[in-house]
Amino acid sequence: MPPRKIIIDTDPGQDDAVAILLALASPEDLEVLGITCVAGNVPLPLTTRNARIVCELAGKPDTRIFAGCDRPSGRDLVTAEHVHGKTGLDGPVLPDPTMLLQDQHAVDFIIETLRAQPEKSVTLCPLGPLTNIATALQRAPDIAPRIAEIVLMGGAYFEVGNITPTAEFNIYVDPEAAKIVFDCGAPIVVLPLDVTHKALVTPSRNQAFRDIGTRVGTAVAQMTDFFERFDIQKYGSEGAPLHDPCVTAYLLAPHLFSGRHINVEIETDSALCRGMTVADWWRVTDREANALFLGDIDAEHFFKLLTERLARL
Ligand code: BDR
Ligand code: CA
């Protein structure tokens, strides 16, 4: 089988970085057509910078990286330096990137690629707020039926919220965009906090990254060292949840995950619940299913896969 064509839409972030590294380490499975950056964890100038740092760290400076939207269209940008540090990629000391950004806007790249590639051959992998994807869908509604699948990190049901008591960060930053995406009709797979909070970097898993003994292994260990202090303090967990790499791992090994085809609606109005993913996990409404909402992960095999693949870079 030829590799699956993907566009990674991202706001790096240490966990985004690991998701990108896992994809770039897997060329026989995944062809990264481009990386589109969005404002989220940190402002756009930093997410575009971090994406280039990560591609250079992977030894893949030919990867095409595009700058996208610098804020949600209807509200102010909310960022997460309290989690990811001032640069968004705090932890390892990595050189300034030298590779250039593409001239084209990320939204135009997404539209053009979906129109140019065979129908249902391109999978979108959003790892941040959904501003770029929603803008593309609004500007070019004809692309929706051309999307193979949208496999995204965002939302929560049992875990409820991480940025407010009821909302997960990626959805909270741009709930209107999330609503557009969940309503677009393309097949959607959701990796919510319910999954990612089970993908914890325990000390021995972090040591396994370090033991790879390469620049990539060491950098990933240092990223998680930094990133985990926040979650250990907040949740009393053993280590950082590797949210975004769950998206890449789902593409590589979907059998490691389980969930339900259910209806998921996005709350955009309520002051208390804005950005909540109202997931009908128990199927108590007759609203039509619009997403595969995952709930569980085989964390042991996920970390095995991740460590093996990172060792290739
Ligand atoms: C999500 O928010 C960001 O902080 C992470 O990169 C991840 O995409 C988790 O809520
Ligand atoms: Ca992210």
XYZ file of N, CA and C in Angstrom, residues 52 75 83 88 109 113 258 272 277 298:
30
model
N 9.535 24.524 12.086
C 10.779 24.433 11.295
C 11.897 23.827 12.133
N -12.791 35.876 17.853
C -12.447 36.153 19.261
C -10.932 36.317 19.419
N 1.821 26.186 30.083
C 2.102 24.753 29.923
C 3.393 24.550 29.129
N 7.073 27.937 23.529
C 6.187 26.853 23.091
C 6.926 25.534 23.004
N -3.152 26.494 0.830
C -2.496 25.199 0.580
C -3.462 24.041 0.846
N -4.593 21.688 -2.195
C -4.188 20.276 -2.132
C -5.395 19.359 -2.207
N -9.652 2.390 20.965
C -11.052 1.980 20.820
C -11.950 3.145 21.202
N -20.153 29.496 30.705
C -19.519 28.487 31.555
C -18.967 27.310 30.753
N -17.059 19.802 24.328
C -17.499 18.822 23.325
C -18.626 18.014 23.955
N -4.038 1.522 24.105
C -3.078 0.550 24.640
C -1.755 1.314 24.798
